[in-house]
PDB file of C-alpha atoms in Angstrom:
ATOM      1  CA  MET A 442     -15.372  -4.546 -14.613  1.00  0.00           C
ATOM      2  CA  THR A 443     -18.314  -6.079 -12.734  1.00  0.00           C
ATOM      3  CA  SER A 444     -18.319  -9.755 -13.747  1.00  0.00           C
ATOM      4  CA  GLU A 445     -17.755 -12.455 -11.207  1.00  0.00           C
ATOM      5  CA  THR A 446     -14.626 -13.729 -12.965  1.00  0.00           C
ATOM      6  CA  PHE A 447     -11.287 -12.081 -13.584  1.00  0.00           C
ATOM      7  CA  ALA A 448      -8.535 -12.882 -16.060  1.00  0.00           C
ATOM      8  CA  PRO A 449      -5.177 -11.468 -15.048  1.00  0.00           C
ATOM      9  CA  ALA A 450      -2.921  -9.675 -17.483  1.00  0.00           C
ATOM     10  CA  PRO A 451      -0.734 -11.941 -19.628  1.00  0.00           C
ATOM     11  CA  GLY A 452       2.728 -12.446 -18.149  1.00  0.00           C
ATOM     12  CA  SER A 453       1.513 -11.983 -14.524  1.00  0.00           C
ATOM     13  CA  ALA A 454       3.430 -14.573 -12.543  1.00  0.00           C
ATOM     14  CA  ALA A 455       3.842 -12.987  -9.132  1.00  0.00           C
ATOM     15  CA  PRO A 456       3.167 -15.310  -6.125  1.00  0.00           C
ATOM     16  CA  LEU A 457      -0.452 -15.137  -4.980  1.00  0.00           C
ATOM     17  CA  THR A 458      -1.031 -12.545  -2.242  1.00  0.00           C
ATOM     18  CA  VAL A 459      -4.538 -11.812  -0.933  1.00  0.00           C
ATOM     19  CA  GLY A 460      -5.314  -8.967   1.393  1.00  0.00           C
ATOM     20  CA  PHE A 461      -8.202  -8.898   3.825  1.00  0.00           C
ATOM     21  CA  ASP A 462      -9.919  -6.183   5.712  1.00  0.00           C
ATOM     22  CA  LEU A 463     -10.567  -6.873   9.433  1.00  0.00           C
ATOM     23  CA  ASP A 464     -13.761  -5.379  10.863  1.00  0.00           C
ATOM     24  CA  MET A 465     -16.908  -6.927   9.418  1.00  0.00           C
ATOM     25  CA  THR A 466     -14.835  -8.874   6.933  1.00  0.00           C
ATOM     26  CA  LEU A 467     -12.807 -11.327   9.086  1.00  0.00           C
ATOM     27  CA  ILE A 468     -14.360 -10.473  12.424  1.00  0.00           C
ATOM     28  CA  ASP A 469     -17.793  -9.349  13.564  1.00  0.00           C
ATOM     29  CA  SER A 470     -16.493  -6.514  15.699  1.00  0.00           C
ATOM     30  CA  ARG A 471     -19.840  -5.021  16.571  1.00  0.00           C
ATOM     31  CA  PRO A 472     -20.252  -6.600  20.002  1.00  0.00           C
ATOM     32  CA  GLY A 473     -16.779  -5.655  21.178  1.00  0.00           C
ATOM     33  CA  ILE A 474     -16.798  -2.127  19.751  1.00  0.00           C
ATOM     34  CA  ARG A 475     -20.201  -1.572  21.273  1.00  0.00           C
ATOM     35  CA  ALA A 476     -18.827  -2.604  24.673  1.00  0.00           C
ATOM     36  CA  ALA A 477     -15.773  -0.355  24.317  1.00  0.00           C
ATOM     37  CA  TYR A 478     -17.847   2.669  23.402  1.00  0.00           C
ATOM     38  CA  ARG A 479     -20.179   2.065  26.386  1.00  0.00           C
ATOM     39  CA  ALA A 480     -17.088   1.847  28.681  1.00  0.00           C
ATOM     40  CA  LEU A 481     -15.781   5.143  27.234  1.00  0.00           C
ATOM     41  CA  SER A 482     -19.120   6.798  27.712  1.00  0.00           C
ATOM     42  CA  ALA A 483     -19.442   5.577  31.274  1.00  0.00           C
ATOM     43  CA  GLU A 484     -15.933   6.769  32.093  1.00  0.00           C
ATOM     44  CA  THR A 485     -16.259  10.239  30.519  1.00  0.00           C
ATOM     45  CA  GLY A 486     -19.880  10.917  31.254  1.00  0.00           C
ATOM     46  CA  THR A 487     -20.451  11.746  27.566  1.00  0.00           C
ATOM     47  CA  PHE A 488     -23.382  10.115  25.813  1.00  0.00           C
ATOM     48  CA  ILE A 489     -22.344   7.798  22.960  1.00  0.00           C
ATOM     49  CA  ASP A 490     -25.065   5.881  21.103  1.00  0.00           C
ATOM     50  CA  ALA A 491     -23.015   2.624  20.783  1.00  0.00           C
ATOM     51  CA  ASP A 492     -25.729   0.868  18.838  1.00  0.00           C
ATOM     52  CA  GLU A 493     -25.673   3.627  16.170  1.00  0.00           C
ATOM     53  CA  ALA A 494     -21.915   3.758  16.170  1.00  0.00           C
ATOM     54  CA  VAL A 495     -21.545   0.114  15.183  1.00  0.00           C
ATOM     55  CA  THR A 496     -23.638   0.677  12.105  1.00  0.00           C
ATOM     56  CA  ARG A 497     -20.853   2.885  10.713  1.00  0.00           C
ATOM     57  CA  LEU A 498     -17.852   0.574  11.076  1.00  0.00           C
ATOM     58  CA  GLY A 499     -15.025   1.000   8.609  1.00  0.00           C
ATOM     59  CA  PRO A 500     -13.726   4.536   8.702  1.00  0.00           C
ATOM     60  CA  PRO A 501     -11.042   5.606  11.224  1.00  0.00           C
ATOM     61  CA  LEU A 502     -11.952   5.999  14.914  1.00  0.00           C
ATOM     62  CA  ASP A 503     -11.543   9.768  14.852  1.00  0.00           C
ATOM     63  CA  GLN A 504     -14.487  10.095  12.446  1.00  0.00           C
ATOM     64  CA  GLU A 505     -16.885   8.324  14.800  1.00  0.00           C
ATOM     65  CA  LEU A 506     -15.671  10.135  17.902  1.00  0.00           C
ATOM     66  CA  ALA A 507     -16.400  13.431  16.107  1.00  0.00           C
ATOM     67  CA  TYR A 508     -20.104  12.661  16.510  1.00  0.00           C
ATOM     68  CA  TRP A 509     -19.773  12.628  20.281  1.00  0.00           C
ATOM     69  CA  PHE A 510     -16.847  14.855  21.318  1.00  0.00           C
ATOM     70  CA  PRO A 511     -15.650  18.292  20.445  1.00  0.00           C
ATOM     71  CA  GLU A 512     -12.664  18.422  18.021  1.00  0.00           C
ATOM     72  CA  SER A 513     -10.306  19.494  20.837  1.00  0.00           C
ATOM     73  CA  GLU A 514     -10.981  16.236  22.714  1.00  0.00           C
ATOM     74  CA  ILE A 515     -10.955  13.721  19.934  1.00  0.00           C
ATOM     75  CA  SER A 516      -7.246  12.855  20.082  1.00  0.00           C
ATOM     76  CA  ALA A 517      -7.333  12.190  23.817  1.00  0.00           C
ATOM     77  CA  MET A 518     -10.598  10.228  23.599  1.00  0.00           C
ATOM     78  CA  ALA A 519      -9.123   8.092  20.780  1.00  0.00           C
ATOM     79  CA  ASP A 520      -6.201   7.256  22.947  1.00  0.00           C
ATOM     80  CA  ARG A 521      -8.415   6.339  25.843  1.00  0.00           C
ATOM     81  CA  TYR A 522     -10.716   4.250  23.711  1.00  0.00           C
ATOM     82  CA  ARG A 523      -7.781   2.217  22.372  1.00  0.00           C
ATOM     83  CA  ALA A 524      -6.486   1.764  25.943  1.00  0.00           C
ATOM     84  CA  LEU A 525      -9.937   0.468  27.085  1.00  0.00           C
ATOM     85  CA  TYR A 526     -10.366  -1.677  23.991  1.00  0.00           C
ATOM     86  CA  PRO A 527      -8.499  -4.833  24.932  1.00  0.00           C
ATOM     87  CA  ALA A 528     -10.415  -5.292  28.189  1.00  0.00           C
ATOM     88  CA  TYR A 529     -13.827  -4.809  26.602  1.00  0.00           C
ATOM     89  CA  ALA A 530     -13.732  -5.695  22.896  1.00  0.00           C
ATOM     90  CA  ILE A 531     -11.587  -8.772  22.308  1.00  0.00           C
ATOM     91  CA  GLU A 532     -13.499 -11.469  24.224  1.00  0.00           C
ATOM     92  CA  PRO A 533     -16.970 -10.824  22.784  1.00  0.00           C
ATOM     93  CA  THR A 534     -15.889 -10.509  19.129  1.00  0.00           C
ATOM     94  CA  PRO A 535     -16.361 -13.626  16.966  1.00  0.00           C
ATOM     95  CA  ALA A 536     -14.881 -14.531  13.629  1.00  0.00           C
ATOM     96  CA  MET A 537     -17.075 -13.990  10.615  1.00  0.00           C
ATOM     97  CA  PRO A 538     -18.410 -17.185   8.972  1.00  0.00           C
ATOM     98  CA  GLY A 539     -15.722 -18.531   6.666  1.00  0.00           C
ATOM     99  CA  ALA A 540     -12.909 -16.340   7.983  1.00  0.00           C
ATOM    100  CA  ARG A 541     -10.512 -19.029   9.023  1.00  0.00           C
ATOM    101  CA  GLU A 542     -11.297 -21.053   5.949  1.00  0.00           C
ATOM    102  CA  ALA A 543     -10.598 -18.067   3.729  1.00  0.00           C
ATOM    103  CA  ILE A 544      -7.174 -17.600   5.110  1.00  0.00           C
ATOM    104  CA  GLU A 545      -6.447 -21.355   4.874  1.00  0.00           C
ATOM    105  CA  ALA A 546      -7.714 -21.326   1.237  1.00  0.00           C
ATOM    106  CA  VAL A 547      -5.024 -18.768   0.327  1.00  0.00           C
ATOM    107  CA  ARG A 548      -2.354 -20.894   1.982  1.00  0.00           C
ATOM    108  CA  ALA A 549      -3.587 -24.081   0.352  1.00  0.00           C
ATOM    109  CA  LEU A 550      -3.045 -22.402  -2.992  1.00  0.00           C
ATOM    110  CA  GLY A 551       0.542 -21.534  -2.041  1.00  0.00           C
ATOM    111  CA  GLY A 552      -0.202 -17.880  -1.387  1.00  0.00           C
ATOM    112  CA  ARG A 553       0.184 -15.323   1.379  1.00  0.00           C
ATOM    113  CA  ALA A 554      -2.682 -13.821   3.324  1.00  0.00           C
ATOM    114  CA  ILE A 555      -2.296 -10.310   4.746  1.00  0.00           C
ATOM    115  CA  VAL A 556      -4.626  -8.170   6.869  1.00  0.00           C
ATOM    116  CA  VAL A 557      -4.771  -4.435   6.077  1.00  0.00           C
ATOM    117  CA  THR A 558      -7.065  -2.508   8.365  1.00  0.00           C
ATOM    118  CA  ALA A 559      -7.788   0.980   9.688  1.00  0.00           C
ATOM    119  CA  LYS A 560      -7.833  -0.421  13.191  1.00  0.00           C
ATOM    120  CA  HIS A 561      -5.157   0.311  15.762  1.00  0.00           C
ATOM    121  CA  GLU A 562      -2.621  -2.382  14.782  1.00  0.00           C
ATOM    122  CA  PRO A 563      -1.925  -3.816  18.264  1.00  0.00           C
ATOM    123  CA  ASN A 564      -5.650  -4.278  18.851  1.00  0.00           C
ATOM    124  CA  ALA A 565      -6.033  -5.871  15.459  1.00  0.00           C
ATOM    125  CA  ARG A 566      -3.406  -8.386  16.351  1.00  0.00           C
ATOM    126  CA  LEU A 567      -5.143  -9.134  19.654  1.00  0.00           C
ATOM    127  CA  HIS A 568      -8.332 -10.020  17.757  1.00  0.00           C
ATOM    128  CA  LEU A 569      -6.575 -12.314  15.349  1.00  0.00           C
ATOM    129  CA  ASP A 570      -4.514 -14.050  18.074  1.00  0.00           C
ATOM    130  CA  HIS A 571      -7.649 -14.550  20.254  1.00  0.00           C
ATOM    131  CA  LEU A 572      -9.508 -16.147  17.353  1.00  0.00           C
ATOM    132  CA  GLY A 573      -6.585 -18.244  16.149  1.00  0.00           C
ATOM    133  CA  ILE A 574      -6.522 -16.506  12.744  1.00  0.00           C
ATOM    134  CA  ARG A 575      -2.901 -16.222  11.756  1.00  0.00           C
ATOM    135  CA  PRO A 576      -2.224 -14.280   8.546  1.00  0.00           C
ATOM    136  CA  ASP A 577       1.267 -13.746   7.171  1.00  0.00           C
ATOM    137  CA  ALA A 578       1.292 -10.009   7.955  1.00  0.00           C
ATOM    138  CA  VAL A 579      -0.928  -7.457   9.679  1.00  0.00           C
ATOM    139  CA  VAL A 580      -0.817  -3.800   8.809  1.00  0.00           C
ATOM    140  CA  GLY A 581      -2.972  -1.286  10.680  1.00  0.00           C
ATOM    141  CA  TRP A 582      -3.857   2.390  10.708  1.00  0.00           C
ATOM    142  CA  LEU A 583      -4.679   2.472   6.929  1.00  0.00           C
ATOM    143  CA  TRP A 584      -8.051   3.533   5.603  1.00  0.00           C
ATOM    144  CA  ALA A 585      -9.469   3.600   2.101  1.00  0.00           C
ATOM    145  CA  GLU A 586      -6.970   4.753  -0.517  1.00  0.00           C
ATOM    146  CA  ALA A 587      -4.149   4.611   2.062  1.00  0.00           C
ATOM    147  CA  LYS A 588      -4.591   0.856   2.167  1.00  0.00           C
ATOM    148  CA  ALA A 589      -2.895   0.799  -1.251  1.00  0.00           C
ATOM    149  CA  GLU A 590       0.396   1.528   0.471  1.00  0.00           C
ATOM    150  CA  ALA A 591       0.485  -1.895   2.153  1.00  0.00           C
ATOM    151  CA  LEU A 592      -1.212  -3.721  -0.741  1.00  0.00           C
ATOM    152  CA  ARG A 593       1.471  -2.491  -3.106  1.00  0.00           C
ATOM    153  CA  GLU A 594       4.248  -3.229  -0.661  1.00  0.00           C
ATOM    154  CA  TYR A 595       3.150  -6.848  -0.350  1.00  0.00           C
ATOM    155  CA  GLY A 596       2.253  -7.198  -4.043  1.00  0.00           C
ATOM    156  CA  ALA A 597      -1.370  -8.081  -3.321  1.00  0.00           C
ATOM    157  CA  GLN A 598      -3.317  -9.084  -6.378  1.00  0.00           C
ATOM    158  CA  VAL A 599      -6.646  -9.273  -4.476  1.00  0.00           C
ATOM    159  CA  TYR A 600      -8.082  -7.292  -1.632  1.00  0.00           C
ATOM    160  CA  VAL A 601     -11.209  -8.552   0.214  1.00  0.00           C
ATOM    161  CA  GLY A 602     -13.307  -6.107   2.208  1.00  0.00           C
ATOM    162  CA  ASP A 603     -16.864  -5.103   3.210  1.00  0.00           C
ATOM    163  CA  HIS A 604     -16.717  -1.342   2.757  1.00  0.00           C
ATOM    164  CA  VAL A 605     -16.604   1.082  -0.166  1.00  0.00           C
ATOM    165  CA  GLY A 606     -13.379   2.347   1.359  1.00  0.00           C
ATOM    166  CA  ASP A 607     -11.894  -1.120   0.846  1.00  0.00           C
ATOM    167  CA  VAL A 608     -12.988  -1.014  -2.791  1.00  0.00           C
ATOM    168  CA  ARG A 609     -11.223   2.306  -3.228  1.00  0.00           C
ATOM    169  CA  GLY A 610      -8.112   0.971  -1.569  1.00  0.00           C
ATOM    170  CA  ALA A 611      -7.997  -2.070  -3.798  1.00  0.00           C
ATOM    171  CA  ARG A 612      -8.529   0.022  -7.033  1.00  0.00           C
ATOM    172  CA  THR A 613      -5.868   2.500  -5.943  1.00  0.00           C
ATOM    173  CA  ALA A 614      -3.425  -0.352  -5.523  1.00  0.00           C
ATOM    174  CA  GLY A 615      -4.329  -1.902  -8.881  1.00  0.00           C
ATOM    175  CA  ALA A 616      -5.616  -4.973  -7.077  1.00  0.00           C
ATOM    176  CA  LEU A 617      -8.796  -6.890  -7.760  1.00  0.00           C
ATOM    177  CA  SER A 618     -11.541  -5.682  -5.442  1.00  0.00           C
ATOM    178  CA  VAL A 619     -13.560  -8.608  -3.912  1.00  0.00           C
ATOM    179  CA  ALA A 620     -16.323  -7.270  -1.729  1.00  0.00           C
ATOM    180  CA  VAL A 621     -18.603  -9.016   0.792  1.00  0.00           C
ATOM    181  CA  PRO A 622     -21.793  -7.174   1.944  1.00  0.00           C
ATOM    182  CA  THR A 623     -21.368  -8.306   5.554  1.00  0.00           C
ATOM    183  CA  GLY A 624     -20.728  -4.788   6.905  1.00  0.00           C
ATOM    184  CA  PRO A 625     -22.529  -1.470   6.514  1.00  0.00           C
ATOM    185  CA  CYS A 626     -22.416  -1.344   2.692  1.00  0.00           C
ATOM    186  CA  PRO A 627     -25.001  -3.319   0.700  1.00  0.00           C
ATOM    187  CA  GLU A 628     -24.162  -5.041  -2.555  1.00  0.00           C
ATOM    188  CA  PRO A 629     -25.481  -2.275  -4.886  1.00  0.00           C
ATOM    189  CA  GLN A 630     -23.305   0.300  -3.085  1.00  0.00           C
ATOM    190  CA  LEU A 631     -20.245  -1.935  -3.303  1.00  0.00           C
ATOM    191  CA  ARG A 632     -20.834  -2.484  -7.030  1.00  0.00           C
ATOM    192  CA  GLU A 633     -21.362   1.204  -7.599  1.00  0.00           C
ATOM    193  CA  ALA A 634     -18.042   1.946  -5.874  1.00  0.00           C
ATOM    194  CA  GLY A 635     -16.379  -0.341  -8.424  1.00  0.00           C
ATOM    195  CA  ALA A 636     -16.054  -3.736  -6.775  1.00  0.00           C
ATOM    196  CA  ASP A 637     -14.894  -6.253  -9.369  1.00  0.00           C
ATOM    197  CA  VAL A 638     -16.519  -9.179  -7.569  1.00  0.00           C
ATOM    198  CA  VAL A 639     -19.187  -9.338  -4.860  1.00  0.00           C
ATOM    199  CA  LEU A 640     -19.525 -12.558  -2.912  1.00  0.00           C
ATOM    200  CA  PRO A 641     -22.316 -13.205  -0.393  1.00  0.00           C
ATOM    201  CA  ASP A 642     -19.792 -13.775   2.385  1.00  0.00           C
ATOM    202  CA  LEU A 643     -16.356 -15.278   3.011  1.00  0.00           C
ATOM    203  CA  THR A 644     -17.688 -18.851   2.828  1.00  0.00           C
ATOM    204  CA  ALA A 645     -17.839 -18.352  -0.940  1.00  0.00           C
ATOM    205  CA  LEU A 646     -14.239 -17.159  -1.188  1.00  0.00           C
ATOM    206  CA  PRO A 647     -12.370 -20.535  -1.375  1.00  0.00           C
ATOM    207  CA  GLU A 648     -14.252 -21.661  -4.455  1.00  0.00           C
ATOM    208  CA  TRP A 649     -13.959 -18.321  -6.127  1.00  0.00           C
ATOM    209  CA  LEU A 650     -10.264 -18.053  -5.325  1.00  0.00           C
ATOM    210  CA  ALA A 651      -9.479 -21.495  -6.753  1.00  0.00           C
ATOM    211  CA  GLN A 652     -11.213 -20.419  -9.978  1.00  0.00           C
ATOM    212  CA  TYR A 653      -9.279 -17.155 -10.024  1.00  0.00           C
ATOM    213  CA  VAL A 654      -5.952 -19.005  -9.614  1.00  0.00           C
ATOM    214  CA  ARG A 655      -6.891 -21.406 -12.501  1.00  0.00           C
ATOM    215  CA  GLN A 656      -7.677 -18.471 -14.717  1.00  0.00           C
ATOM    216  CA  ARG A 657      -4.416 -16.749 -13.695  1.00  0.00           C
ATOM    217  CA  GLN A 658      -2.437 -19.867 -14.560  1.00  0.00           C
ATOM    218  CA  VAL A 659      -4.152 -20.187 -17.949  1.00  0.00           C
ATOM    219  CA  SER A 660      -3.453 -16.500 -18.738  1.00  0.00           C
ATOM    220  CA  THR A 661       0.208 -16.732 -17.818  1.00  0.00           C
ATOM    221  CA  PRO A 662       2.427 -17.836 -20.692  1.00  0.00           C
ATOM    222  CA  VAL A 663       4.652 -20.845 -20.028  1.00  0.00           C
TER     223      VAL A 663
END
């Protein structure tokens, strides 16, 4: 299904729950992650091309560290990066356009907004608290298909993300995949991965979501 509208299955009456990815969906984490990688590089004496690294945001940290460190050091370097992260990455990271409004739109429709991310969960919470974005739940350490665990647990009907891994997570959970090409994956790649809906960015989500809820109500028998 690749149309920009979606009619839920008849009889679907579960409360609205919308999941969101974090990096490059709700927040532009490139400035902060770049700074954290540069701090790790300076501390360890190992070259890390931070500008290149932030073009690959989405997958777990270990995958990126594998470009710069031998396998035997990745676990220790991941721990050190996460420890450095709060001091270097939180302050310079802004919200993506429409992020707060997207969360508020879910609430205005009587729904729950959850964040499901591959990021270290405590650091994800620091970002959201710093920016004043307050979802109903935050679940970290889940990537791609594994995101389906949390999406199913919370009964999410929709998952919004910027990466093909987010599309796979939504589809695995049986949720509608809404993609925004604001991260490393362009629109054609997101559609090829199976995104049900591609919006230009989160500023378009409130209008689309209102339409989705109207269709859902019409499709649900009284």
